[in-house]
């Protein structure tokens, strides 16, 4: 009953409805941008937006189902054959590339795949395209998975990363679980979705702004003097306020998620949900499909939301007006956006990847790990642990602060 | 039912808002009087658990307020001096919400709200949003929420402030109706409101309880200290500088003054029957005069 009324308090405010409408519209716009800005080329020029997406999906039908060593060796030989004909080759002063029919017929329809294959042969720090395949010695087979493993190990051994032996072992053991040959296919919708999670931070901020008056609004309006001397004013009402804030937050955020997922997955399609992440990048160590990675990222997002709600409630219980809550929240949620990771396992980097904005990014191929004694946690686990702890820790303080509030 | 205040003090930094206040309150209407800053609101807020006493204790039937917890608040109804509502709620939603906070079950909440809407004459506005209510309607809703749980202790802080005379009279009558078998603590600046309905007068000055007397006998202490004189306007100015003036009335070129003084102020003075306003002026005359001078130096 109390939860119902506390929810009603939030929902009856015009401000809530306006802010949520703006936030949903912003989410729709931000997640609509990859669709609107999507472009792909065929020999006639650029194809934009939905038409471009449709074109790419048509091309994807021709993609292989599994990346076997045989298929890769055959593909490498095919690309090398194309490069052997001087009429097919262009040069921009820096590198060679295929032109004309050789490009449009044999490369363009599967360029993402060729790039994924080529990157497996890169040294750490290199970012090659399909033209790298021309330089690979595939006389005795492509040794694709061996190359990918070597690259992964080289990444782990990179002295700049300053990884401990346990961390290296942790990642190697995780990567070893990825089964081969890899299943391949079209995954554009999921990849776009996973790389856009941080855009949902605006939704989290909006939700926190709506719930900022849960306690402070009572102080500001002078209703604290009515509810605190009531039987449940310092007990069940506080619980109801906290529960209603979480309920509202979860529902409102789910609405944003439906819009975000809905826009990307209805336009790009849900195809590729069952594909392994390595289809996009062979150095990703997680043995996840795109769907699993999206759900894991989404789980972390919800935990960030819950911790942000807890922080909002704590600030709300301490501050005299809800307006004072906003600058603190905005700083906590968005300052990390302006901080750049330095690529090592140093404290700065480790903390940065735990801060809200960065924590919203799954960062699947960055080998972010945290070590406590012999225990190694990856980013998902560390973020889960941290945000659950923060959520749980802040609530009793919020509760206590409201109970002890002196309505002078 | 007995509410006991034991050595109750509240200090804000250097300022002592309430100082070692002791009182035993049993059912009846208590008129709490005092000048601005006397500590009335602080005292009431401590009784309501809104302010934590710096020292001392509040006991209900000899059990400490903190020990009783929710049980204590079950017996409490409070209408603060300054309070807000949820403007987007209707009156009925607000009452049902307050009923839920006060621990009333749904059925009782509905019947009690309906009865109180009728009692405070808000039945027609019950389903309108509170933001459409006038000041008087909000005051009536305020008292209705205070008695929703049929409290044994009802605390009303300036309940008639801002009401027009007609609303004040009906409000006073309403409080009278509600006062049976309860401890009602009524704080107000409007002495006539208290004199109509209070059984006992509590008077506070500078955080201390100056007196606690039954209404019938509270003015006995100033019997023979209230005077009326009929003087010229020039003399009236002179008198008003020397004595706290309770009332001033122009009569055919002269001025009739009612004043409080330990001794007869003039040979032509006539002793008058003291009332609560005289008592208030007797104790706070200097303070209120200073306040008036602060506010309006002309």
XYZ file of C-alpha atoms in Angstrom, chain A:
408
model
C 0.000 0.000 0.000
C 2.739 2.468 0.973
C 4.822 1.475 -2.045
C 1.817 2.164 -4.244
C 1.469 5.688 -2.850
C 5.185 6.369 -3.015
C 5.147 5.335 -6.668
C 2.117 7.534 -7.204
C 4.039 10.474 -5.737
C 6.760 9.969 -8.321
C 4.465 9.329 -11.248
C 1.996 12.129 -10.596
C 4.618 14.819 -11.030
C 4.620 16.435 -14.446
C 8.369 16.757 -14.113
C 8.699 12.962 -13.931
C 6.650 12.434 -17.047
C 8.430 15.160 -18.984
C 11.899 13.997 -17.950
C 11.120 10.376 -18.746
C 9.677 11.341 -22.135
C 12.797 13.379 -22.916
C 15.064 10.589 -21.707
C 13.241 7.952 -23.769
C 13.359 10.212 -26.816
C 17.085 10.783 -26.255
C 17.660 7.036 -25.925
C 15.700 6.429 -29.107
C 17.760 9.093 -30.873
C 21.115 7.829 -29.583
C 20.351 4.210 -30.445
C 18.799 5.289 -33.717
C 22.000 7.081 -34.730
C 23.908 3.901 -35.721
C 20.975 3.042 -37.970
C 20.699 6.515 -39.467
C 24.453 6.826 -39.913
C 24.963 3.312 -41.160
C 26.608 3.169 -44.527
C 28.023 0.490 -46.751
C 29.470 0.659 -50.243
C 28.872 -1.281 -53.408
C 30.437 -0.580 -56.778
C 27.814 2.100 -57.422
C 28.619 4.080 -54.282
C 27.345 4.461 -50.751
C 24.146 2.858 -49.475
C 22.898 4.494 -46.290
C 20.592 3.695 -43.370
C 18.107 0.866 -43.525
C 18.834 0.217 -47.170
C 22.500 -0.261 -46.330
C 21.614 -2.647 -43.508
C 19.381 -4.655 -45.834
C 22.197 -4.818 -48.397
C 24.680 -6.069 -45.816
C 22.272 -8.738 -44.608
C 21.819 -9.943 -48.196
C 25.589 -10.193 -48.538
C 25.822 -12.043 -45.222
C 23.863 -14.977 -46.619
C 27.010 -15.940 -48.504
C 29.149 -16.092 -45.352
C 30.480 -19.457 -44.133
C 28.936 -21.185 -41.131
C 32.207 -22.285 -39.519
C 35.731 -20.864 -39.731
C 37.632 -24.092 -40.321
C 41.371 -24.110 -40.949
C 40.576 -25.365 -44.451
C 38.219 -22.513 -45.193
C 40.712 -19.955 -43.908
C 43.607 -21.454 -45.856
C 41.452 -21.432 -48.981
C 40.429 -17.819 -48.323
C 44.020 -16.703 -47.721
C 45.120 -18.357 -50.968
C 42.238 -16.757 -52.788
C 43.158 -13.276 -51.538
C 46.818 -13.854 -52.301
C 45.821 -14.952 -55.827
C 43.935 -11.719 -56.305
C 46.931 -9.683 -55.157
C 49.164 -11.515 -57.640
C 47.339 -9.933 -60.562
C 48.718 -6.357 -60.881
C 45.430 -5.205 -62.500
C 43.623 -5.919 -59.234
C 46.012 -3.986 -57.019
C 46.022 -0.333 -56.007
C 48.605 1.500 -53.900
C 48.061 4.601 -51.797
C 51.731 5.194 -51.034
C 51.445 3.287 -47.827
C 49.866 -0.052 -48.517
C 48.441 -2.174 -51.295
C 44.753 -2.918 -51.672
C 42.449 -4.579 -54.134
C 40.476 -2.579 -56.658
C 37.754 -3.096 -59.223
C 35.980 -6.387 -59.596
C 38.545 -8.136 -57.394
C 37.466 -5.957 -54.497
C 33.738 -5.671 -55.158
C 33.189 -9.300 -56.041
C 35.558 -11.142 -53.704
C 36.342 -8.816 -50.795
C 33.461 -6.399 -50.170
C 30.750 -9.028 -49.440
C 32.842 -10.507 -46.610
C 35.229 -7.740 -45.649
C 34.385 -7.956 -41.931
C 35.207 -11.655 -41.979
C 38.479 -11.080 -43.814
C 39.411 -8.351 -41.354
C 38.695 -10.687 -38.430
C 40.913 -13.337 -39.995
C 43.663 -10.828 -40.806
C 43.680 -9.368 -37.286
C 44.434 -12.772 -35.816
C 47.817 -12.617 -37.547
C 48.578 -9.078 -36.323
C 51.198 -8.300 -33.752
C 49.823 -6.546 -30.648
C 49.167 -2.918 -31.470
C 48.727 -3.528 -35.214
C 45.360 -3.024 -36.851
C 45.444 -4.659 -40.230
C 42.790 -5.110 -42.846
C 42.182 -7.902 -45.360
C 45.356 -6.905 -47.316
C 47.386 -8.405 -44.489
C 46.290 -11.823 -45.804
C 48.510 -11.284 -48.866
C 51.593 -11.519 -46.617
C 50.659 -14.655 -44.682
C 52.602 -17.825 -45.291
C 49.833 -20.382 -45.722
C 51.824 -22.955 -47.645
C 51.441 -25.439 -44.817
C 47.962 -24.427 -43.773
C 46.665 -21.136 -42.391
C 47.333 -22.026 -38.710
C 44.670 -19.481 -37.931
C 43.805 -20.586 -34.387
C 47.466 -20.981 -33.533
C 48.095 -17.419 -34.754
C 45.188 -16.126 -32.717
C 46.484 -17.851 -29.609
C 49.995 -16.494 -30.187
C 48.590 -12.999 -30.494
C 46.585 -13.431 -27.300
C 49.655 -14.621 -25.450
C 51.712 -11.757 -26.819
C 49.057 -9.365 -25.556
C 49.194 -10.922 -22.109
C 52.987 -10.803 -22.080
C 53.075 -7.151 -23.114
C 55.166 -5.556 -20.317
C 53.055 -2.380 -20.512
C 50.078 -4.337 -19.182
C 52.003 -5.354 -16.064
C 49.977 -8.540 -15.648
C 50.765 -11.015 -12.911
C 51.255 -14.695 -13.640
C 47.869 -15.442 -12.076
C 46.140 -12.901 -14.284
C 47.780 -14.316 -17.397
C 46.790 -17.820 -16.349
C 43.243 -16.633 -15.684
C 42.827 -15.183 -19.174
C 44.574 -18.075 -20.918
C 42.372 -20.564 -19.173
C 39.264 -18.561 -20.083
C 40.280 -18.293 -23.739
C 41.050 -22.008 -23.891
C 37.365 -22.710 -23.278
C 36.369 -21.108 -26.568
C 35.529 -23.970 -28.876
C 36.830 -24.135 -32.416
C 36.176 -24.014 -35.268
C 34.279 -20.798 -34.699
C 30.771 -20.376 -35.860
C 30.521 -17.338 -38.064
C 27.728 -15.170 -39.519
C 26.107 -11.788 -39.438
C 26.192 -10.123 -35.989
C 26.002 -6.394 -36.725
C 22.990 -5.710 -34.467
C 24.561 -7.306 -31.412
C 27.956 -5.768 -31.960
C 26.422 -2.300 -32.295
C 24.308 -2.897 -29.224
C 27.184 -4.078 -27.035
C 29.348 -1.145 -28.081
C 26.588 1.376 -27.266
C 25.790 0.427 -23.671
C 27.390 3.530 -22.185
C 24.751 5.643 -23.938
C 22.303 4.342 -21.354
C 24.073 6.403 -18.680
C 21.810 9.297 -19.667
C 18.817 7.126 -18.822
C 20.360 6.295 -15.449
C 20.935 9.983 -14.731
C 17.336 10.842 -15.672
C 15.967 8.108 -13.427
C 18.102 9.310 -10.531
C 16.894 12.883 -11.062
C 13.305 11.638 -10.821
C 13.953 9.806 -7.561
C 16.116 12.558 -6.039
C 13.090 14.025 -4.172
C 12.209 10.722 -2.459
C 13.581 12.019 0.843
C 14.797 15.561 0.127
C 11.443 16.417 -1.464
C 9.739 15.733 1.860
C 12.145 18.095 3.636
C 11.710 20.738 0.984
C 7.904 20.559 0.920
C 7.599 20.384 4.705
C 5.748 17.069 4.560
C 8.460 15.499 6.713
C 6.720 17.052 9.721
C 3.575 15.089 8.846
C 5.022 11.700 8.019
C 7.858 11.329 10.513
C 5.625 11.480 13.618
C 3.327 8.827 12.119
C 3.498 5.208 13.263
C 5.420 3.920 10.251
C 7.089 7.224 9.349
C 10.510 6.039 10.455
C 10.122 2.361 9.693
C 7.895 0.872 6.999
C 7.582 4.150 5.132
C 11.352 4.354 4.681
C 11.357 0.810 3.340
C 8.478 1.663 1.024
C 10.311 4.730 -0.232
C 13.429 2.721 -0.976
C 11.498 -0.094 -2.631
C 9.418 2.261 -4.733
C 12.562 4.089 -5.886
C 14.107 0.788 -6.969
C 10.881 -0.392 -8.537
C 10.468 2.837 -10.467
C 14.132 2.771 -11.461
C 13.980 -0.828 -12.667
C 10.766 -0.283 -14.629
C 11.843 3.000 -16.177
C 15.239 1.585 -17.090
C 13.665 -1.517 -18.592
C 11.564 0.766 -20.758
C 14.761 2.441 -21.968
C 16.333 -0.971 -22.580
C 13.333 -2.096 -24.600
C 13.674 1.000 -26.753
C 17.452 0.674 -27.126
C 17.417 -3.051 -27.853
C 14.245 -2.726 -29.881
C 15.627 -0.108 -32.233
C 18.906 -1.886 -32.907
C 17.608 -5.438 -33.052
C 14.607 -4.662 -35.214
C 16.710 -2.698 -37.687
C 19.912 -4.751 -37.748
C 18.096 -7.957 -36.871
C 18.624 -10.434 -34.089
C 20.815 -12.626 -36.292
C 24.084 -13.617 -34.698
C 22.840 -13.948 -31.122
C 24.273 -17.466 -30.939
C 27.639 -16.601 -32.504
C 30.769 -16.458 -30.355
C 32.248 -13.019 -29.666
C 35.448 -14.129 -31.388
C 33.626 -13.772 -34.698
C 34.221 -10.054 -34.248
C 37.658 -10.248 -32.672
C 39.752 -13.339 -32.128
C 41.551 -11.862 -29.119
C 38.402 -11.611 -26.994
C 38.959 -14.184 -24.255
C 35.350 -14.594 -23.122
C 33.597 -17.814 -24.051
C 30.356 -15.917 -24.642
C 27.929 -15.692 -27.497
C 26.842 -12.192 -28.493
C 23.585 -12.713 -26.597
C 25.405 -13.826 -23.462
C 27.773 -10.863 -23.670
C 24.845 -8.488 -24.145
C 23.062 -9.965 -21.134
C 26.209 -9.821 -18.987
C 26.721 -6.174 -19.983
C 23.073 -5.481 -19.315
C 23.360 -7.091 -15.894
C 26.234 -4.765 -15.029
C 24.189 -1.808 -16.300
C 21.338 -2.723 -13.957
C 23.800 -2.990 -11.078
C 25.210 0.447 -11.928
C 21.633 1.721 -11.966
C 20.906 0.201 -8.564
C 24.084 1.646 -7.053
C 23.235 5.031 -8.581
C 19.749 4.784 -7.031
C 21.291 3.942 -3.661
C 23.630 6.907 -3.938
C 20.732 9.141 -4.957
C 18.700 7.992 -1.971
C 21.641 8.576 0.342
C 22.203 12.083 -1.010
C 18.466 12.734 -0.966
C 18.233 11.758 2.696
C 21.121 14.077 3.574
C 20.390 17.146 1.489
C 17.777 19.794 2.088
C 16.564 19.971 -1.497
C 16.608 17.527 -4.401
C 18.419 20.094 -6.559
C 21.627 19.578 -4.611
C 21.628 15.899 -5.533
C 21.922 16.548 -9.273
C 25.463 17.997 -9.531
C 26.906 15.217 -7.379
C 25.214 12.539 -9.454
C 26.165 14.091 -12.757
C 29.790 14.275 -11.629
C 29.856 10.681 -10.392
C 28.202 9.301 -13.511
C 29.903 11.352 -16.203
C 33.342 12.534 -15.044
C 34.855 9.114 -15.964
C 33.774 9.812 -19.549
C 36.529 12.421 -19.772
C 39.241 10.221 -18.275
C 41.347 8.132 -20.639
C 42.629 4.658 -19.787
C 46.412 4.285 -19.968
C 46.419 0.650 -21.077
C 48.149 -0.859 -18.054
C 46.972 -2.744 -14.990
C 47.910 0.210 -12.751
C 45.598 1.527 -10.036
C 44.389 4.455 -12.155
C 43.324 2.188 -14.982
C 41.836 -0.381 -12.671
C 39.740 2.212 -10.885
C 38.738 3.932 -14.091
C 37.242 0.745 -15.506
C 35.134 0.404 -12.377
C 33.707 3.927 -12.459
C 30.138 4.168 -13.716
C 30.582 5.442 -17.275
C 33.493 3.116 -18.061
C 31.878 0.238 -16.217
C 28.947 0.491 -18.604
C 31.298 -0.467 -21.451
C 31.804 -4.245 -21.559
C 35.421 -3.778 -22.819
C 35.495 -7.425 -23.836
C 38.912 -7.496 -25.457
C 40.853 -5.395 -22.970
C 41.816 -8.091 -20.459
C 40.737 -5.944 -17.494
C 41.332 -7.959 -14.368
C 41.616 -7.361 -10.634
C 43.682 -9.429 -8.297
C 43.098 -9.869 -4.572
C 45.737 -12.226 -3.239
C 45.484 -15.244 -5.491
C 41.916 -14.398 -6.535
C 41.580 -12.898 -10.011
C 38.346 -11.237 -11.087
C 37.550 -10.061 -14.575
C 35.762 -6.749 -15.229
C 32.289 -8.286 -15.140
C 32.903 -9.989 -11.812
C 34.664 -6.999 -10.238
C 31.947 -4.601 -11.385
C 29.225 -6.952 -10.161
C 30.920 -7.289 -6.800
C 31.559 -3.541 -6.463
C 28.109 -2.332 -7.471
C 26.273 -4.894 -5.366
C 28.388 -3.855 -2.368
C 27.810 -0.148 -3.038
C 24.066 -0.664 -3.417
C 23.844 -2.584 -0.189
C 26.198 -0.359 1.808
C 24.575 2.983 1.034
C 20.975 2.029 1.786
C 21.264 1.671 5.575
C 22.894 5.109 5.705
C 20.049 6.602 3.666
C 17.526 4.898 5.912
C 19.275 6.082 9.060
C 19.668 9.612 7.774
C 15.938 9.959 7.078
C 14.996 8.410 10.408
C 17.298 10.780 12.258
C 16.281 13.798 10.215
C 15.471 16.724 12.481
C 12.574 18.698 11.088
C 13.488 22.022 12.649
